[in-house]
PDB file of C-alpha atoms in Angstrom:
ATOM      1  CA  GLY A   1     156.590 156.219 160.322  1.00 74.00           C
ATOM      2  CA  GLN A   2     154.488 159.303 160.708  1.00 84.00           C
ATOM      3  CA  ASN A   3     151.781 159.989 158.194  1.00 91.00           C
ATOM      4  CA  ILE A   4     149.057 162.562 157.615  1.00 95.00           C
ATOM      5  CA  ASP A   5     146.534 162.090 154.819  1.00 96.00           C
ATOM      6  CA  GLN A   6     144.279 164.697 153.265  1.00 96.00           C
ATOM      7  CA  PRO A   7     142.511 164.802 149.903  1.00 97.00           C
ATOM      8  CA  THR A   8     144.592 166.584 147.302  1.00 95.00           C
ATOM      9  CA  GLU A   9     141.821 168.738 145.909  1.00 97.00           C
ATOM     10  CA  MET A  10     138.141 169.488 146.499  1.00 98.00           C
ATOM     11  CA  THR A  11     135.592 171.618 144.679  1.00 98.00           C
ATOM     12  CA  ALA A  12     132.550 173.287 146.211  1.00 97.00           C
ATOM     13  CA  THR A  13     129.974 175.921 145.340  1.00 97.00           C
ATOM     14  CA  GLU A  14     129.739 179.414 146.781  1.00 97.00           C
ATOM     15  CA  GLY A  15     127.284 179.472 149.710  1.00 97.00           C
ATOM     16  CA  ALA A  16     127.522 175.722 150.298  1.00 98.00           C
ATOM     17  CA  ILE A  17     129.219 173.665 153.038  1.00 98.00           C
ATOM     18  CA  VAL A  18     132.389 171.600 152.612  1.00 98.00           C
ATOM     19  CA  GLN A  19     134.145 169.147 154.912  1.00 98.00           C
ATOM     20  CA  ILE A  20     137.878 168.515 154.558  1.00 98.00           C
ATOM     21  CA  ASN A  21     139.076 165.324 156.225  1.00 98.00           C
ATOM     22  CA  CYS A  22     142.443 164.542 157.756  1.00 98.00           C
ATOM     23  CA  THR A  23     143.643 161.192 159.113  1.00 98.00           C
ATOM     24  CA  TYR A  24     146.901 160.796 160.961  1.00 97.00           C
ATOM     25  CA  GLN A  25     149.307 158.220 162.313  1.00 95.00           C
ATOM     26  CA  THR A  26     151.979 159.819 164.471  1.00 93.00           C
ATOM     27  CA  SER A  27     154.309 158.949 167.326  1.00 90.00           C
ATOM     28  CA  GLY A  28     152.277 160.518 170.085  1.00 92.00           C
ATOM     29  CA  PHE A  29     149.698 163.267 169.913  1.00 94.00           C
ATOM     30  CA  ASN A  30     149.689 166.697 171.500  1.00 91.00           C
ATOM     31  CA  GLY A  31     147.143 168.446 169.347  1.00 93.00           C
ATOM     32  CA  LEU A  32     146.044 169.026 165.778  1.00 96.00           C
ATOM     33  CA  PHE A  33     146.149 172.276 163.832  1.00 95.00           C
ATOM     34  CA  TRP A  34     144.418 173.510 160.707  1.00 97.00           C
ATOM     35  CA  TYR A  35     146.029 176.265 158.667  1.00 96.00           C
ATOM     36  CA  GLN A  36     144.805 178.138 155.613  1.00 97.00           C
ATOM     37  CA  GLN A  37     147.219 179.057 152.834  1.00 95.00           C
ATOM     38  CA  HIS A  38     146.305 181.250 149.881  1.00 95.00           C
ATOM     39  CA  ALA A  39     148.374 180.786 146.746  1.00 91.00           C
ATOM     40  CA  GLY A  40     151.776 182.415 147.070  1.00 88.00           C
ATOM     41  CA  GLU A  41     151.243 183.371 150.689  1.00 92.00           C
ATOM     42  CA  ALA A  42     152.268 182.009 154.079  1.00 93.00           C
ATOM     43  CA  PRO A  43     149.962 179.689 156.057  1.00 95.00           C
ATOM     44  CA  THR A  44     147.741 181.303 158.676  1.00 94.00           C
ATOM     45  CA  PHE A  45     146.323 179.609 161.766  1.00 92.00           C
ATOM     46  CA  LEU A  46     142.684 178.516 161.738  1.00 95.00           C
ATOM     47  CA  SER A  47     142.140 176.119 164.634  1.00 94.00           C
ATOM     48  CA  TYR A  48     143.649 173.889 167.278  1.00 93.00           C
ATOM     49  CA  ASN A  49     142.091 170.722 168.753  1.00 95.00           C
ATOM     50  CA  VAL A  50     143.583 168.665 171.554  1.00 94.00           C
ATOM     51  CA  LEU A  51     140.412 167.112 173.021  1.00 95.00           C
ATOM     52  CA  ASP A  52     137.751 165.115 171.202  1.00 97.00           C
ATOM     53  CA  GLY A  53     134.837 167.065 169.865  1.00 97.00           C
ATOM     54  CA  LEU A  54     133.895 170.047 167.797  1.00 96.00           C
ATOM     55  CA  GLU A  55     135.416 173.525 168.051  1.00 93.00           C
ATOM     56  CA  GLU A  56     133.409 176.237 166.340  1.00 94.00           C
ATOM     57  CA  LYS A  57     134.796 179.573 165.247  1.00 90.00           C
ATOM     58  CA  GLY A  58     132.473 181.589 163.051  1.00 94.00           C
ATOM     59  CA  ARG A  59     131.987 179.921 159.670  1.00 96.00           C
ATOM     60  CA  PHE A  60     134.770 177.426 160.398  1.00 97.00           C
ATOM     61  CA  SER A  61     134.554 174.400 162.723  1.00 97.00           C
ATOM     62  CA  SER A  62     137.103 171.690 163.448  1.00 98.00           C
ATOM     63  CA  PHE A  63     136.411 168.221 164.814  1.00 98.00           C
ATOM     64  CA  LEU A  64     138.753 165.709 166.412  1.00 98.00           C
ATOM     65  CA  SER A  65     138.509 162.016 167.273  1.00 98.00           C
ATOM     66  CA  ARG A  66     141.763 160.872 168.863  1.00 97.00           C
ATOM     67  CA  SER A  67     140.720 157.207 169.019  1.00 96.00           C
ATOM     68  CA  LYS A  68     140.159 157.212 165.249  1.00 96.00           C
ATOM     69  CA  GLY A  69     143.139 159.410 164.381  1.00 97.00           C
ATOM     70  CA  TYR A  70     140.742 161.637 162.493  1.00 97.00           C
ATOM     71  CA  SER A  71     139.880 165.292 162.136  1.00 98.00           C
ATOM     72  CA  TYR A  72     137.825 167.402 159.790  1.00 98.00           C
ATOM     73  CA  LEU A  73     137.531 171.075 158.993  1.00 98.00           C
ATOM     74  CA  LEU A  74     134.013 172.249 158.178  1.00 98.00           C
ATOM     75  CA  LEU A  75     133.524 175.446 156.210  1.00 98.00           C
ATOM     76  CA  LYS A  76     130.015 176.892 156.018  1.00 97.00           C
ATOM     77  CA  GLU A  77     128.506 179.591 153.798  1.00 97.00           C
ATOM     78  CA  LEU A  78     131.442 179.331 151.440  1.00 98.00           C
ATOM     79  CA  GLN A  79     132.795 182.522 149.937  1.00 97.00           C
ATOM     80  CA  MET A  80     135.058 182.924 146.927  1.00 97.00           C
ATOM     81  CA  LYS A  81     137.841 184.122 149.254  1.00 97.00           C
ATOM     82  CA  ASP A  82     137.824 180.668 150.910  1.00 97.00           C
ATOM     83  CA  SER A  83     139.568 179.309 147.804  1.00 97.00           C
ATOM     84  CA  ALA A  84     142.895 178.241 149.282  1.00 97.00           C
ATOM     85  CA  SER A  85     144.847 175.236 150.472  1.00 96.00           C
ATOM     86  CA  TYR A  86     144.007 173.853 153.898  1.00 97.00           C
ATOM     87  CA  LEU A  87     146.831 172.214 155.819  1.00 96.00           C
ATOM     88  CA  CYS A  88     146.390 169.694 158.620  1.00 96.00           C
ATOM     89  CA  ALA A  89     149.282 169.355 161.088  1.00 95.00           C
ATOM     90  CA  VAL A  90     149.753 167.169 164.167  1.00 94.00           C
ATOM     91  CA  LEU A  91     151.951 167.931 167.165  1.00 89.00           C
ATOM     92  CA  ASP A  92     153.786 164.708 167.961  1.00 88.00           C
ATOM     93  CA  SER A  93     155.252 163.415 171.231  1.00 87.00           C
ATOM     94  CA  ASN A  94     158.346 165.619 170.745  1.00 81.00           C
ATOM     95  CA  TYR A  95     156.143 168.689 170.207  1.00 79.00           C
ATOM     96  CA  GLN A  96     157.167 168.813 166.556  1.00 82.00           C
ATOM     97  CA  LEU A  97     154.551 169.654 163.930  1.00 86.00           C
ATOM     98  CA  ILE A  98     154.018 166.970 161.309  1.00 89.00           C
ATOM     99  CA  TRP A  99     152.385 168.476 158.218  1.00 92.00           C
ATOM    100  CA  GLY A 100     149.973 167.042 155.705  1.00 93.00           C
ATOM    101  CA  ALA A 101     150.408 167.934 152.033  1.00 93.00           C
ATOM    102  CA  GLY A 102     147.326 170.149 152.119  1.00 95.00           C
ATOM    103  CA  THR A 103     143.939 170.153 150.395  1.00 97.00           C
ATOM    104  CA  LYS A 104     143.382 172.636 147.598  1.00 96.00           C
ATOM    105  CA  LEU A 105     139.821 173.931 147.834  1.00 98.00           C
ATOM    106  CA  ILE A 106     138.288 175.426 144.701  1.00 97.00           C
ATOM    107  CA  ILE A 107     135.131 177.490 145.111  1.00 97.00           C
ATOM    108  CA  LYS A 108     132.878 177.917 142.087  1.00 96.00           C
ATOM    109  CA  PRO A 109     130.191 180.591 141.768  1.00 94.00           C
TER     110      PRO A 109
ATOM    111  CA  SER B   1     152.637 192.257 169.273  1.00 85.00           C
ATOM    112  CA  GLN B   2     154.934 189.843 167.558  1.00 86.00           C
ATOM    113  CA  THR B   3     156.015 190.130 163.941  1.00 92.00           C
ATOM    114  CA  ILE B   4     158.239 188.030 161.740  1.00 95.00           C
ATOM    115  CA  HIS B   5     160.194 189.335 158.779  1.00 95.00           C
ATOM    116  CA  GLN B   6     161.835 187.555 155.878  1.00 96.00           C
ATOM    117  CA  TRP B   7     163.882 188.898 153.052  1.00 93.00           C
ATOM    118  CA  PRO B   8     164.215 188.992 150.207  1.00 94.00           C
ATOM    119  CA  ALA B   9     160.659 188.332 149.038  1.00 94.00           C
ATOM    120  CA  THR B  10     161.803 186.906 145.722  1.00 95.00           C
ATOM    121  CA  LEU B  11     165.172 185.770 144.464  1.00 96.00           C
ATOM    122  CA  VAL B  12     166.486 184.412 141.174  1.00 97.00           C
ATOM    123  CA  GLN B  13     169.898 182.800 141.401  1.00 97.00           C
ATOM    124  CA  PRO B  14     172.079 180.797 139.003  1.00 97.00           C
ATOM    125  CA  VAL B  15     173.024 177.201 139.745  1.00 97.00           C
ATOM    126  CA  GLY B  16     176.203 177.043 141.816  1.00 96.00           C
ATOM    127  CA  SER B  17     175.783 180.460 143.399  1.00 97.00           C
ATOM    128  CA  PRO B  18     175.606 180.996 147.193  1.00 97.00           C
ATOM    129  CA  LEU B  19     172.431 181.731 149.129  1.00 96.00           C
ATOM    130  CA  SER B  20     171.590 183.642 152.272  1.00 96.00           C
ATOM    131  CA  LEU B  21     168.011 184.109 153.463  1.00 97.00           C
ATOM    132  CA  GLU B  22     167.348 186.008 156.641  1.00 96.00           C
ATOM    133  CA  CYS B  23     164.496 185.807 159.130  1.00 97.00           C
ATOM    134  CA  THR B  24     163.982 187.994 162.192  1.00 97.00           C
ATOM    135  CA  VAL B  25     161.307 187.987 164.858  1.00 96.00           C
ATOM    136  CA  GLU B  26     160.198 190.980 166.896  1.00 95.00           C
ATOM    137  CA  GLY B  27     158.139 191.263 170.060  1.00 93.00           C
ATOM    138  CA  THR B  28     159.081 187.984 171.691  1.00 90.00           C
ATOM    139  CA  SER B  29     162.130 186.417 173.276  1.00 89.00           C
ATOM    140  CA  ASN B  30     163.575 182.921 173.221  1.00 91.00           C
ATOM    141  CA  PRO B  31     161.320 181.633 170.417  1.00 93.00           C
ATOM    142  CA  ASN B  32     161.606 178.316 168.631  1.00 93.00           C
ATOM    143  CA  LEU B  33     162.517 179.042 165.009  1.00 95.00           C
ATOM    144  CA  TYR B  34     161.904 176.972 161.886  1.00 94.00           C
ATOM    145  CA  TRP B  35     162.846 176.917 158.200  1.00 95.00           C
ATOM    146  CA  TYR B  36     160.468 175.176 155.804  1.00 95.00           C
ATOM    147  CA  ARG B  37     160.539 174.658 152.045  1.00 94.00           C
ATOM    148  CA  GLN B  38     157.415 174.233 149.956  1.00 92.00           C
ATOM    149  CA  ALA B  39     157.648 173.013 146.381  1.00 84.00           C
ATOM    150  CA  ALA B  40     154.905 174.148 144.008  1.00 78.00           C
ATOM    151  CA  GLY B  41     151.584 172.519 144.936  1.00 75.00           C
ATOM    152  CA  ARG B  42     153.159 170.507 147.741  1.00 79.00           C
ATOM    153  CA  GLY B  43     153.126 170.470 151.538  1.00 84.00           C
ATOM    154  CA  LEU B  44     155.619 171.963 153.952  1.00 90.00           C
ATOM    155  CA  GLN B  45     158.981 170.260 154.366  1.00 89.00           C
ATOM    156  CA  LEU B  46     160.754 171.080 157.627  1.00 90.00           C
ATOM    157  CA  LEU B  47     164.407 171.839 156.911  1.00 93.00           C
ATOM    158  CA  PHE B  48     165.793 173.119 160.221  1.00 93.00           C
ATOM    159  CA  TYR B  49     164.595 174.124 163.644  1.00 91.00           C
ATOM    160  CA  SER B  50     166.272 175.873 166.520  1.00 93.00           C
ATOM    161  CA  VAL B  51     165.438 176.066 170.210  1.00 90.00           C
ATOM    162  CA  GLY B  52     168.172 178.589 171.064  1.00 92.00           C
ATOM    163  CA  ILE B  53     171.208 180.548 169.919  1.00 94.00           C
ATOM    164  CA  GLY B  54     173.656 178.274 168.137  1.00 91.00           C
ATOM    165  CA  GLN B  55     171.336 175.254 168.467  1.00 92.00           C
ATOM    166  CA  ILE B  56     170.289 173.905 165.075  1.00 92.00           C
ATOM    167  CA  SER B  57     168.575 170.615 164.259  1.00 89.00           C
ATOM    168  CA  SER B  58     168.547 169.416 160.683  1.00 87.00           C
ATOM    169  CA  GLU B  59     165.630 167.365 159.466  1.00 82.00           C
ATOM    170  CA  VAL B  60     166.694 166.630 155.906  1.00 79.00           C
ATOM    171  CA  PRO B  61     170.269 166.082 154.640  1.00 67.00           C
ATOM    172  CA  GLN B  62     170.994 168.500 151.808  1.00 81.00           C
ATOM    173  CA  ASN B  63     173.299 171.252 150.659  1.00 89.00           C
ATOM    174  CA  LEU B  64     171.606 173.834 152.891  1.00 94.00           C
ATOM    175  CA  SER B  65     172.663 174.984 156.340  1.00 95.00           C
ATOM    176  CA  ALA B  66     171.161 177.197 159.016  1.00 96.00           C
ATOM    177  CA  SER B  67     172.538 179.423 161.729  1.00 96.00           C
ATOM    178  CA  ARG B  68     171.102 181.333 164.656  1.00 97.00           C
ATOM    179  CA  PRO B  69     173.610 184.037 165.583  1.00 95.00           C
ATOM    180  CA  GLN B  70     171.138 185.950 167.755  1.00 95.00           C
ATOM    181  CA  ASP B  71     168.042 184.983 169.739  1.00 95.00           C
ATOM    182  CA  ARG B  72     165.598 186.316 167.154  1.00 95.00           C
ATOM    183  CA  GLN B  73     167.593 185.857 163.959  1.00 97.00           C
ATOM    184  CA  PHE B  74     167.607 182.740 161.816  1.00 97.00           C
ATOM    185  CA  ILE B  75     169.620 182.436 158.601  1.00 97.00           C
ATOM    186  CA  LEU B  76     169.372 179.839 155.839  1.00 97.00           C
ATOM    187  CA  SER B  77     172.441 179.430 153.648  1.00 96.00           C
ATOM    188  CA  SER B  78     173.940 177.437 150.842  1.00 96.00           C
ATOM    189  CA  LYS B  79     177.410 177.499 149.331  1.00 96.00           C
ATOM    190  CA  LYS B  80     176.272 176.193 145.942  1.00 96.00           C
ATOM    191  CA  LEU B  81     172.645 176.177 144.852  1.00 96.00           C
ATOM    192  CA  LEU B  82     171.110 173.307 142.903  1.00 95.00           C
ATOM    193  CA  LEU B  83     168.138 173.448 140.552  1.00 94.00           C
ATOM    194  CA  SER B  84     166.208 171.350 143.081  1.00 91.00           C
ATOM    195  CA  ASP B  85     166.606 174.122 145.680  1.00 93.00           C
ATOM    196  CA  SER B  86     163.931 176.172 143.928  1.00 93.00           C
ATOM    197  CA  GLY B  87     160.832 176.653 146.051  1.00 94.00           C
ATOM    198  CA  PHE B  88     159.002 178.797 148.551  1.00 95.00           C
ATOM    199  CA  TYR B  89     160.997 179.171 151.766  1.00 97.00           C
ATOM    200  CA  LEU B  90     159.092 179.936 154.913  1.00 97.00           C
ATOM    201  CA  CYS B  91     160.433 180.941 158.293  1.00 97.00           C
ATOM    202  CA  ALA B  92     158.232 180.384 161.332  1.00 95.00           C
ATOM    203  CA  TRP B  93     158.414 180.943 165.061  1.00 94.00           C
ATOM    204  CA  SER B  94     156.598 179.441 168.028  1.00 91.00           C
ATOM    205  CA  PRO B  95     156.584 180.301 171.714  1.00 87.00           C
ATOM    206  CA  ARG B  96     158.730 178.156 174.008  1.00 76.00           C
ATOM    207  CA  GLN B  97     155.894 176.181 175.501  1.00 69.00           C
ATOM    208  CA  ASP B  98     153.988 173.001 174.879  1.00 59.00           C
ATOM    209  CA  TYR B  99     151.221 174.527 172.766  1.00 63.00           C
ATOM    210  CA  ASN B 100     153.147 174.888 169.565  1.00 70.00           C
ATOM    211  CA  GLU B 101     151.192 177.119 167.204  1.00 84.00           C
ATOM    212  CA  GLN B 102     153.592 178.362 164.578  1.00 90.00           C
ATOM    213  CA  PHE B 103     153.493 181.832 163.075  1.00 93.00           C
ATOM    214  CA  PHE B 104     154.851 182.210 159.581  1.00 95.00           C
ATOM    215  CA  GLY B 105     156.779 184.931 157.842  1.00 96.00           C
ATOM    216  CA  PRO B 106     155.775 186.129 154.351  1.00 95.00           C
ATOM    217  CA  GLY B 107     158.166 183.720 152.639  1.00 96.00           C
ATOM    218  CA  THR B 108     160.889 183.951 150.002  1.00 96.00           C
ATOM    219  CA  ARG B 109     160.279 182.581 146.540  1.00 95.00           C
ATOM    220  CA  LEU B 110     163.591 181.234 145.229  1.00 96.00           C
ATOM    221  CA  THR B 111     164.113 180.307 141.592  1.00 96.00           C
ATOM    222  CA  VAL B 112     167.375 178.625 140.663  1.00 96.00           C
ATOM    223  CA  LEU B 113     168.164 178.750 136.950  1.00 96.00           C
TER     224      LEU B 113
END
């Protein structure tokens, strides 16, 4: 079967750095997405990785290792507004998105 | 630019009543369309997706159905709602190409009492 694992919840301090991990087992791989979802709102796109390595976009970076079936989202200089759920999703061989359950990130002052 | 609309934003319905949620996309043609449900504190569950008018694929057997009467219109329906149908319903679209970033509508929060 297809499976995506993320921690359920993480807590971090304002101004700090946090890394959210995602491991996946899917039938084929055509890319990995990270989305941010604030409570009660729709998910919004953060990043897309299809090749191994690190993609940096401002305070957010996303890393992919296809051989390990592993990705992480790195958030730097955390702000209170970063409190949200972070969803990992993998595009499988049929170009369908397989979604993880999401990681709820709590930022404390 | 492309936009996606969903309505209503919130809905409270009694058990056994019918349901119709509508989603429309503007600014693009021939999109892939998706209906998701998200239970409180849970991940996204894909319910239906469509690659064209009248073409619907169901991912999870249930008492819901979907229709795509026009290229940029996607409707989620039920004849009789169950308590377990409560949740946050999200419509999404993606361009018809391999890179499949999905863009989400604002969602409909459905409470079945």
